[in-house]
mmCIF file of C-alpha atoms and ligand atoms in Angstrom:
data_model
loop_
_atom_site.group_PDB
_atom_site.id
_atom_site.type_symbol
_atom_site.label_atom_id
_atom_site.label_comp_id
_atom_site.label_asym_id
_atom_site.label_seq_id
_atom_site.Cartn_x
_atom_site.Cartn_y
_atom_site.Cartn_z
ATOM 1 C CA MET B 1 0.201 1.937 -6.403
ATOM 2 C CA THR B 2 -0.096 5.229 -4.777
ATOM 3 C CA ALA B 3 -1.523 5.447 -1.127
ATOM 4 C CA SER B 4 -3.725 7.984 -2.107
ATOM 5 C CA SER B 5 -5.242 5.273 -4.398
ATOM 6 C CA TYR B 6 -7.097 4.176 -1.833
ATOM 7 C CA GLU B 7 -9.098 5.102 1.256
ATOM 8 C CA ASN B 8 -9.067 1.818 3.387
ATOM 9 C CA LEU B 9 -5.607 0.447 2.757
ATOM 10 C CA LEU B 10 -2.045 1.704 2.698
ATOM 11 C CA VAL B 11 0.162 0.380 -0.809
ATOM 12 C CA SER B 12 3.575 1.215 -0.365
ATOM 13 C CA ALA B 13 6.512 -0.906 -1.661
ATOM 14 C CA SER B 14 10.743 -0.471 -2.160
ATOM 15 C CA GLU B 15 13.481 -2.679 -2.827
ATOM 16 C CA GLY B 16 11.331 -5.635 -3.542
ATOM 17 C CA VAL B 17 8.879 -5.718 -0.871
ATOM 18 C CA ALA B 18 5.506 -4.653 -1.226
ATOM 19 C CA TRP B 19 3.511 -3.512 2.115
ATOM 20 C CA ILE B 20 -0.431 -3.886 1.906
ATOM 21 C CA THR B 21 -1.906 -2.634 5.392
ATOM 22 C CA VAL B 22 -5.516 -2.354 5.830
ATOM 23 C CA HIS B 23 -6.417 0.820 7.179
ATOM 24 C CA ARG B 24 -9.647 1.368 9.060
ATOM 25 C CA PRO B 25 -7.933 2.191 12.605
ATOM 26 C CA ASP B 26 -11.478 2.985 14.350
ATOM 27 C CA LYS B 27 -13.100 -0.498 13.269
ATOM 28 C CA LEU B 28 -9.936 -2.654 14.116
ATOM 29 C CA ASN B 29 -9.316 -2.790 9.917
ATOM 30 C CA ALA B 30 -12.530 -4.173 9.904
ATOM 31 C CA LEU B 31 -13.243 -5.320 5.880
ATOM 32 C CA ASP B 32 -16.163 -3.499 4.195
ATOM 33 C CA ARG B 33 -17.418 -3.789 0.338
ATOM 34 C CA ARG B 34 -14.893 -0.596 -0.352
ATOM 35 C CA THR B 35 -11.259 -2.552 1.083
ATOM 36 C CA ALA B 36 -12.413 -5.886 -0.426
ATOM 37 C CA GLU B 37 -12.560 -3.945 -3.736
ATOM 38 C CA GLU B 38 -9.565 -1.639 -3.064
ATOM 39 C CA LEU B 39 -7.875 -5.429 -1.759
ATOM 40 C CA ALA B 40 -8.463 -6.810 -5.103
ATOM 41 C CA ARG B 41 -7.378 -4.035 -7.137
ATOM 42 C CA ALA B 42 -3.910 -3.650 -4.753
ATOM 43 C CA ALA B 43 -3.219 -7.416 -5.055
ATOM 44 C CA ARG B 44 -3.404 -7.450 -8.938
ATOM 45 C CA LEU B 45 -1.109 -4.373 -9.217
ATOM 46 C CA VAL B 46 1.015 -5.272 -6.566
ATOM 47 C CA GLY B 47 1.077 -9.212 -8.107
ATOM 48 C CA GLU B 48 1.736 -7.711 -11.389
ATOM 49 C CA ASP B 49 4.761 -5.549 -10.802
ATOM 50 C CA PRO B 50 7.551 -6.734 -12.005
ATOM 51 C CA ARG B 51 9.806 -4.637 -9.545
ATOM 52 C CA VAL B 52 7.676 -6.464 -6.552
ATOM 53 C CA GLY B 53 9.295 -9.524 -5.584
ATOM 54 C CA VAL B 54 7.198 -10.559 -2.122
ATOM 55 C CA ILE B 55 4.359 -9.298 -0.420
ATOM 56 C CA LEU B 56 3.176 -8.388 3.339
ATOM 57 C CA VAL B 57 -0.258 -7.859 4.032
ATOM 58 C CA THR B 58 -0.603 -6.162 7.664
ATOM 59 C CA GLY B 59 -3.422 -4.634 9.884
ATOM 60 C CA ALA B 60 -2.883 -1.100 11.128
ATOM 61 C CA GLY B 61 -1.971 -0.118 14.516
ATOM 62 C CA ASP B 62 -0.719 -2.908 17.154
ATOM 63 C CA LYS B 63 -4.523 -4.163 18.070
ATOM 64 C CA ALA B 64 -5.749 -5.964 15.058
ATOM 65 C CA PHE B 65 -4.926 -7.024 11.355
ATOM 66 C CA VAL B 66 -8.235 -7.625 10.866
ATOM 67 C CA ALA B 67 -11.329 -8.531 13.352
ATOM 68 C CA GLY B 68 -13.565 -9.474 10.532
ATOM 69 C CA ALA B 69 -16.066 -8.133 8.447
ATOM 70 C CA ASP B 70 -17.436 -5.311 9.314
ATOM 71 C CA ILE B 71 -20.691 -6.237 11.095
ATOM 72 C CA GLU B 72 -22.586 -2.839 10.275
ATOM 73 C CA GLU B 73 -22.135 -3.664 7.137
ATOM 74 C CA LEU B 74 -23.190 -7.087 7.152
ATOM 75 C CA ALA B 75 -26.094 -6.572 9.252
ATOM 76 C CA ALA B 76 -27.934 -4.531 6.635
ATOM 77 C CA MET B 77 -27.651 -7.174 3.773
ATOM 78 C CA GLY B 78 -29.863 -9.321 2.463
ATOM 79 C CA PRO B 79 -29.817 -12.530 1.304
ATOM 80 C CA SER B 80 -28.469 -12.100 -2.323
ATOM 81 C CA GLU B 81 -26.407 -9.132 -0.897
ATOM 82 C CA ALA B 82 -24.202 -11.656 1.650
ATOM 83 C CA GLU B 83 -23.650 -13.786 -1.463
ATOM 84 C CA ALA B 84 -22.660 -10.969 -3.553
ATOM 85 C CA PHE B 85 -19.901 -9.597 -0.488
ATOM 86 C CA SER B 86 -18.720 -13.216 -0.135
ATOM 87 C CA ARG B 87 -17.892 -13.284 -3.646
ATOM 88 C CA GLN B 88 -16.472 -9.782 -3.866
ATOM 89 C CA LEU B 89 -14.343 -10.581 -0.917
ATOM 90 C CA GLY B 90 -13.409 -14.153 -2.201
ATOM 91 C CA GLU B 91 -12.299 -13.046 -5.413
ATOM 92 C CA ALA B 92 -10.087 -10.509 -3.497
ATOM 93 C CA LEU B 93 -8.776 -12.864 -1.644
ATOM 94 C CA ARG B 94 -7.852 -15.143 -4.423
ATOM 95 C CA ALA B 95 -6.099 -12.122 -5.998
ATOM 96 C CA LEU B 96 -3.854 -11.699 -3.240
ATOM 97 C CA GLU B 97 -3.681 -16.554 -3.236
ATOM 98 C CA ARG B 98 -2.353 -16.105 -7.487
ATOM 99 C CA ALA B 99 -0.204 -14.176 -6.834
ATOM 100 C CA PRO B 100 3.119 -15.558 -8.856
ATOM 101 C CA LYS B 101 5.029 -14.625 -5.490
ATOM 102 C CA PRO B 102 5.180 -15.078 -2.125
ATOM 103 C CA VAL B 103 2.790 -13.615 0.165
ATOM 104 C CA VAL B 104 3.364 -12.771 3.415
ATOM 105 C CA ALA B 105 0.115 -12.245 6.054
ATOM 106 C CA VAL B 106 1.802 -10.747 8.993
ATOM 107 C CA VAL B 107 -0.649 -10.529 11.425
ATOM 108 C CA ASN B 108 -0.370 -8.016 14.411
ATOM 109 C CA GLY B 109 -3.238 -8.975 16.322
ATOM 110 C CA PHE B 110 -7.121 -10.026 16.031
ATOM 111 C CA ALA B 111 -7.273 -11.557 12.895
ATOM 112 C CA LEU B 112 -11.502 -12.773 13.301
ATOM 113 C CA GLY B 113 -13.608 -14.515 10.977
ATOM 114 C CA GLY B 114 -12.383 -12.104 7.535
ATOM 115 C CA GLY B 115 -9.408 -11.528 8.954
ATOM 116 C CA CYS B 116 -8.487 -15.309 9.869
ATOM 117 C CA GLU B 117 -9.795 -15.476 5.867
ATOM 118 C CA LEU B 118 -7.193 -12.905 4.862
ATOM 119 C CA ALA B 119 -4.389 -14.441 7.001
ATOM 120 C CA MET B 120 -4.870 -17.649 5.030
ATOM 121 C CA ALA B 121 -5.254 -16.861 1.301
ATOM 122 C CA CYS B 122 -2.052 -15.709 2.064
ATOM 123 C CA HIS B 123 0.910 -17.698 1.249
ATOM 124 C CA LEU B 124 2.398 -17.697 4.766
ATOM 125 C CA ARG B 125 1.775 -16.875 8.223
ATOM 126 C CA LEU B 126 3.838 -14.913 10.686
ATOM 127 C CA ALA B 127 2.206 -13.691 13.632
ATOM 128 C CA ALA B 128 2.684 -11.245 16.815
ATOM 129 C CA ASP B 129 2.225 -13.449 20.143
ATOM 130 C CA THR B 130 -0.189 -10.951 20.360
ATOM 131 C CA ALA B 131 -2.297 -12.399 17.861
ATOM 132 C CA ARG B 132 -5.874 -14.248 17.634
ATOM 133 C CA PHE B 133 -6.978 -16.549 15.271
ATOM 134 C CA GLY B 134 -10.472 -17.338 14.680
ATOM 135 C CA GLN B 135 -13.899 -18.095 13.194
ATOM 136 C CA PRO B 136 -16.448 -15.977 15.417
ATOM 137 C CA GLU B 137 -19.340 -16.016 12.406
ATOM 138 C CA VAL B 138 -21.588 -18.669 14.256
ATOM 139 C CA GLY B 139 -22.100 -16.647 17.287
ATOM 140 C CA LEU B 140 -23.112 -13.837 15.075
ATOM 141 C CA GLY B 141 -26.558 -16.211 13.249
ATOM 142 C CA LEU B 142 -23.921 -16.111 10.343
ATOM 143 C CA ILE B 143 -21.110 -19.162 9.149
ATOM 144 C CA PRO B 144 -17.548 -17.367 7.572
ATOM 145 C CA GLY B 145 -18.118 -16.539 3.581
ATOM 146 C CA ALA B 146 -14.472 -15.920 2.357
ATOM 147 C CA GLY B 147 -12.861 -18.937 1.906
ATOM 148 C CA GLY B 148 -12.903 -20.677 6.146
ATOM 149 C CA THR B 149 -15.248 -23.479 5.460
ATOM 150 C CA GLN B 150 -12.628 -24.553 3.239
ATOM 151 C CA ARG B 151 -9.300 -22.855 3.538
ATOM 152 C CA LEU B 152 -9.126 -23.640 7.191
ATOM 153 C CA ALA B 153 -9.611 -26.964 6.925
ATOM 154 C CA ARG B 154 -7.107 -27.560 4.414
ATOM 155 C CA LEU B 155 -4.431 -25.921 6.211
ATOM 156 C CA VAL B 156 -5.598 -27.639 9.847
ATOM 157 C CA GLY B 157 -7.217 -30.612 9.069
ATOM 158 C CA ARG B 158 -11.031 -30.872 8.960
ATOM 159 C CA GLY B 159 -11.146 -31.888 12.512
ATOM 160 C CA ARG B 160 -9.586 -28.324 13.678
ATOM 161 C CA ALA B 161 -11.277 -26.228 11.674
ATOM 162 C CA LEU B 162 -15.144 -28.055 12.678
ATOM 163 C CA HIS B 163 -13.788 -26.714 16.198
ATOM 164 C CA LEU B 164 -12.824 -24.002 15.510
ATOM 165 C CA VAL B 165 -15.979 -23.272 12.946
ATOM 166 C CA LEU B 166 -19.023 -24.900 15.148
ATOM 167 C CA THR B 167 -17.825 -23.010 18.574
ATOM 168 C CA GLY B 168 -16.468 -20.088 17.441
ATOM 169 C CA GLU B 169 -13.466 -20.314 20.049
ATOM 170 C CA ALA B 170 -10.317 -17.861 18.959
ATOM 171 C CA VAL B 171 -6.652 -19.515 19.931
ATOM 172 C CA ASP B 172 -3.812 -17.778 20.472
ATOM 173 C CA ALA B 173 -0.347 -17.251 18.298
ATOM 174 C CA GLU B 174 0.895 -20.349 19.591
ATOM 175 C CA GLU B 175 -1.849 -22.562 19.248
ATOM 176 C CA ALA B 176 -2.187 -21.319 15.849
ATOM 177 C CA ARG B 177 1.351 -22.288 14.811
ATOM 178 C CA ARG B 178 0.612 -25.994 17.272
ATOM 179 C CA ILE B 179 -1.997 -26.575 14.572
ATOM 180 C CA GLY B 180 -0.529 -25.197 11.539
ATOM 181 C CA LEU B 181 -2.126 -22.245 11.012
ATOM 182 C CA VAL B 182 0.781 -19.918 11.091
ATOM 183 C CA ASN B 183 4.350 -20.580 10.075
ATOM 184 C CA ARG B 184 6.027 -18.496 12.726
ATOM 185 C CA VAL B 185 5.575 -16.523 16.093
ATOM 186 C CA VAL B 186 7.456 -13.635 16.976
ATOM 187 C CA PRO B 187 7.291 -11.067 19.572
ATOM 188 C CA ALA B 188 4.966 -8.374 18.793
ATOM 189 C CA ALA B 189 7.830 -5.627 19.055
ATOM 190 C CA ARG B 190 9.783 -7.854 16.663
ATOM 191 C CA LEU B 191 6.926 -7.826 14.123
ATOM 192 C CA ARG B 192 7.684 -5.847 11.181
ATOM 193 C CA GLU B 193 11.668 -6.488 11.128
ATOM 194 C CA GLU B 194 11.024 -10.050 12.089
ATOM 195 C CA ALA B 195 8.991 -9.612 8.432
ATOM 196 C CA ALA B 196 11.466 -7.679 6.542
ATOM 197 C CA ALA B 197 14.129 -10.508 7.245
ATOM 198 C CA TYR B 198 11.024 -13.076 6.103
ATOM 199 C CA ALA B 199 11.152 -11.585 3.129
ATOM 200 C CA ALA B 200 14.829 -10.710 2.461
ATOM 201 C CA GLN B 201 15.036 -14.556 2.725
ATOM 202 C CA LEU B 202 12.124 -15.092 0.337
ATOM 203 C CA LEU B 203 14.027 -12.197 -1.684
ATOM 204 C CA SER B 204 17.521 -13.969 -2.020
ATOM 205 C CA LYS B 205 15.673 -17.284 -4.286
ATOM 206 C CA SER B 206 14.921 -17.294 -7.986
ATOM 207 C CA ARG B 207 11.838 -15.663 -8.257
ATOM 208 C CA SER B 208 10.887 -17.879 -11.493
ATOM 209 C CA ALA B 209 11.687 -20.675 -9.225
ATOM 210 C CA LEU B 210 9.525 -19.212 -6.295
ATOM 211 C CA SER B 211 6.523 -18.558 -8.710
ATOM 212 C CA LEU B 212 6.780 -22.295 -10.507
ATOM 213 C CA ALA B 213 7.034 -23.470 -6.396
ATOM 214 C CA LEU B 214 3.396 -21.401 -5.750
ATOM 215 C CA GLU B 215 1.757 -23.087 -8.513
ATOM 216 C CA ALA B 216 2.524 -26.534 -7.946
ATOM 217 C CA VAL B 217 1.596 -25.958 -4.614
ATOM 218 C CA TYR B 218 -1.832 -24.529 -5.137
ATOM 219 C CA GLU B 219 -2.452 -26.021 -8.885
ATOM 220 C CA GLY B 220 -1.415 -29.502 -7.792
ATOM 221 C CA ALA B 221 -4.233 -29.643 -4.457
ATOM 222 C CA ASP B 222 -6.899 -29.649 -6.612
ATOM 223 C CA LEU B 223 -6.056 -32.376 -8.726
ATOM 224 C CA PRO B 224 -5.661 -36.309 -7.612
ATOM 225 C CA LEU B 225 -1.922 -37.371 -6.951
ATOM 226 C CA GLU B 226 -1.393 -38.777 -10.250
ATOM 227 C CA ARG B 227 -2.016 -35.685 -12.556
ATOM 228 C CA ALA B 228 -0.925 -33.219 -9.757
ATOM 229 C CA LEU B 229 2.545 -35.314 -9.950
ATOM 230 C CA ARG B 230 2.470 -35.440 -13.536
ATOM 231 C CA LEU B 231 1.881 -31.622 -13.249
ATOM 232 C CA GLU B 232 5.256 -30.784 -10.548
ATOM 233 C CA SER B 233 6.971 -33.071 -13.982
ATOM 234 C CA ALA B 234 6.054 -30.786 -16.037
ATOM 235 C CA LEU B 235 6.604 -27.062 -13.636
ATOM 236 C CA PHE B 236 10.077 -29.134 -12.866
ATOM 237 C CA GLY B 237 10.896 -29.569 -16.050
ATOM 238 C CA LEU B 238 10.179 -25.335 -17.268
ATOM 239 C CA ALA B 239 12.637 -24.174 -14.249
ATOM 240 C CA PHE B 240 15.131 -25.910 -16.366
ATOM 241 C CA ALA B 241 14.525 -23.639 -19.570
ATOM 242 C CA THR B 242 15.384 -20.455 -16.731
ATOM 243 C CA GLU B 243 19.019 -18.820 -16.278
ATOM 244 C CA ASP B 244 18.032 -18.754 -12.739
ATOM 245 C CA MET B 245 18.002 -22.462 -12.750
ATOM 246 C CA ARG B 246 22.063 -22.159 -15.052
ATOM 247 C CA GLU B 247 22.587 -19.485 -12.478
ATOM 248 C CA GLY B 248 21.501 -21.164 -9.186
ATOM 249 C CA THR B 249 23.404 -24.411 -10.599
ATOM 250 C CA ARG B 250 26.452 -23.270 -11.162
ATOM 251 C CA ALA B 251 26.824 -20.997 -8.763
ATOM 252 C CA PHE B 252 26.499 -24.213 -6.337
ATOM 253 C CA LEU B 253 29.552 -25.965 -8.343
ATOM 254 C CA GLU B 254 31.611 -22.744 -8.476
ATOM 255 C CA LYS B 255 31.125 -22.488 -4.454
ATOM 256 C CA ARG B 256 29.345 -19.072 -4.433
ATOM 257 C CA LYS B 257 26.415 -17.460 -4.116
ATOM 258 C CA PRO B 258 23.762 -17.199 -6.992
ATOM 259 C CA ARG B 259 23.314 -13.757 -9.091
ATOM 260 C CA PHE B 260 19.116 -14.642 -9.851
ATOM 261 C CA ALA B 261 17.797 -12.779 -12.118
ATOM 262 C CA GLY B 262 14.264 -13.650 -11.616
ATOM 263 C CA LYS B 263 13.415 -15.309 -15.791
HETATM 264 N N1 LIG D 1 -16.808 -4.972 12.780
HETATM 265 C C1 LIG D 1 -17.770 -3.591 12.603
HETATM 266 N N2 LIG D 1 -16.818 -3.041 13.433
HETATM 267 C C2 LIG D 1 -16.013 -3.711 14.550
HETATM 268 C C3 LIG D 1 -15.286 -4.783 14.025
HETATM 269 C C4 LIG D 1 -16.121 -5.712 13.357
HETATM 270 N N3 LIG D 1 -15.808 -6.834 12.539
HETATM 271 N N4 LIG D 1 -14.520 -5.223 15.041
HETATM 272 C C5 LIG D 1 -14.645 -4.254 15.766
HETATM 273 N N5 LIG D 1 -15.670 -3.566 15.443
HETATM 274 C C6 LIG D 1 -15.233 -1.993 15.572
HETATM 275 C C7 LIG D 1 -16.310 -1.849 17.564
HETATM 276 O O1 LIG D 1 -16.784 -2.050 16.634
HETATM 277 C C8 LIG D 1 -16.110 -0.461 17.828
HETATM 278 O O2 LIG D 1 -16.195 0.603 17.719
HETATM 279 P P1 LIG D 1 -16.662 1.788 18.161
HETATM 280 O O3 LIG D 1 -15.282 2.068 19.578
HETATM 281 O O4 LIG D 1 -17.266 2.852 17.437
HETATM 282 O O5 LIG D 1 -17.522 1.346 19.452
HETATM 283 C C9 LIG D 1 -14.823 -0.374 17.467
HETATM 284 O O6 LIG D 1 -13.873 -1.572 16.670
HETATM 285 C C10 LIG D 1 -13.400 -1.319 18.523
HETATM 286 O O7 LIG D 1 -14.152 -2.655 19.037
HETATM 287 P P2 LIG D 1 -14.407 -3.376 20.130
HETATM 288 O O8 LIG D 1 -14.970 -3.908 20.632
HETATM 289 O O9 LIG D 1 -14.335 -1.884 21.337
HETATM 290 O O10 LIG D 1 -12.781 -3.330 20.985
HETATM 291 P P3 LIG D 1 -12.540 -4.718 21.967
HETATM 292 O O11 LIG D 1 -11.287 -4.553 22.125
HETATM 293 O O12 LIG D 1 -13.708 -4.639 23.399
HETATM 294 O O13 LIG D 1 -12.994 -6.060 21.224
HETATM 295 C C11 LIG D 1 -12.749 -8.047 19.103
HETATM 296 C C12 LIG D 1 -11.725 -6.428 19.847
HETATM 297 C C13 LIG D 1 -11.815 -8.030 18.050
HETATM 298 C C14 LIG D 1 -12.940 -9.084 20.638
HETATM 299 C C15 LIG D 1 -13.764 -7.188 19.226
HETATM 300 O O14 LIG D 1 -14.216 -5.826 18.305
HETATM 301 C C16 LIG D 1 -14.548 -8.019 18.380
HETATM 302 O O15 LIG D 1 -15.254 -8.814 18.804
HETATM 303 N N6 LIG D 1 -15.178 -7.594 16.893
HETATM 304 C C17 LIG D 1 -15.784 -8.595 16.266
HETATM 305 C C18 LIG D 1 -14.704 -10.124 15.404
HETATM 306 C C19 LIG D 1 -16.287 -10.812 14.445
HETATM 307 O O16 LIG D 1 -17.080 -10.983 15.254
HETATM 308 N N7 LIG D 1 -15.540 -11.017 13.150
HETATM 309 C C20 LIG D 1 -15.852 -11.608 12.609
HETATM 310 C C21 LIG D 1 -17.498 -10.700 11.829
HETATM 311 S S1 LIG D 1 -18.023 -11.957 10.200
#
């Protein structure tokens, strides 16, 4: 997981928190095939790394999180290459989404097209007040291809998603928060420290419980309610097989802070 294994990402980890930074500053961090491949690799490695409890995803610089897929690369693609790229980027985002630990998008500027899609594949979104979100693809003669037509509707509702996808209109961070696209908005100058505080809040919880909660929310979302509730019961039961559950409940009764082992 060294920085040198990536050309377009910076990946670092310390004290339980990993940062994945998309780093193509001259392209506003646009996602090309190489970056998609690297993102998939980083998501898997960091997702499996037991030393990492929280993953923060951001963009290099203070202007853009990710300004979309790389339009220069898209312009030269035919239909089958485009479909393959959509799948490749989709799998990279899915790898992040399936990580068994919280993944937070730290949105430091433009999150357009694939950038908005990358942010939506993260479990939580923290945005600088200067960030902007949108799916401008129809203005280029294409459509969102990395989950934008699906995750946006799930997050903000079909009506709002259709407005954003069909008009290509971008919204500012505050509007994104209002419609449920973003969890928190903070002043741009404080974004990294707020991200670290958010990560610390998550790290203070039981890792095994966080993983079970993510599984319940994501796996349950694809099931009919009856089966989803049964899945929740099963995962609720599984929590009772963990040391963390014994420690968390005991600590409450003993009026002290829990010391979670993460198992
Ligand atoms: N793909 C490839 N290159 C991109 C890019 C993208 N998605 N977004 C920005 N860039 C490049 C620009 O071409 C420019 O390169 P250049 O300096 O070689 O000309 C550089 O990044 C800086 O962008 P620029 O457009 O000059 O910055 P700006 O401040 O004027 O505008 C944006 C910022 C984000 C509004 C504008 O770059 C933009 O609209 N980008 C495309 C967004 C989009 O449609 N994304 C969806 C793609 S499917």
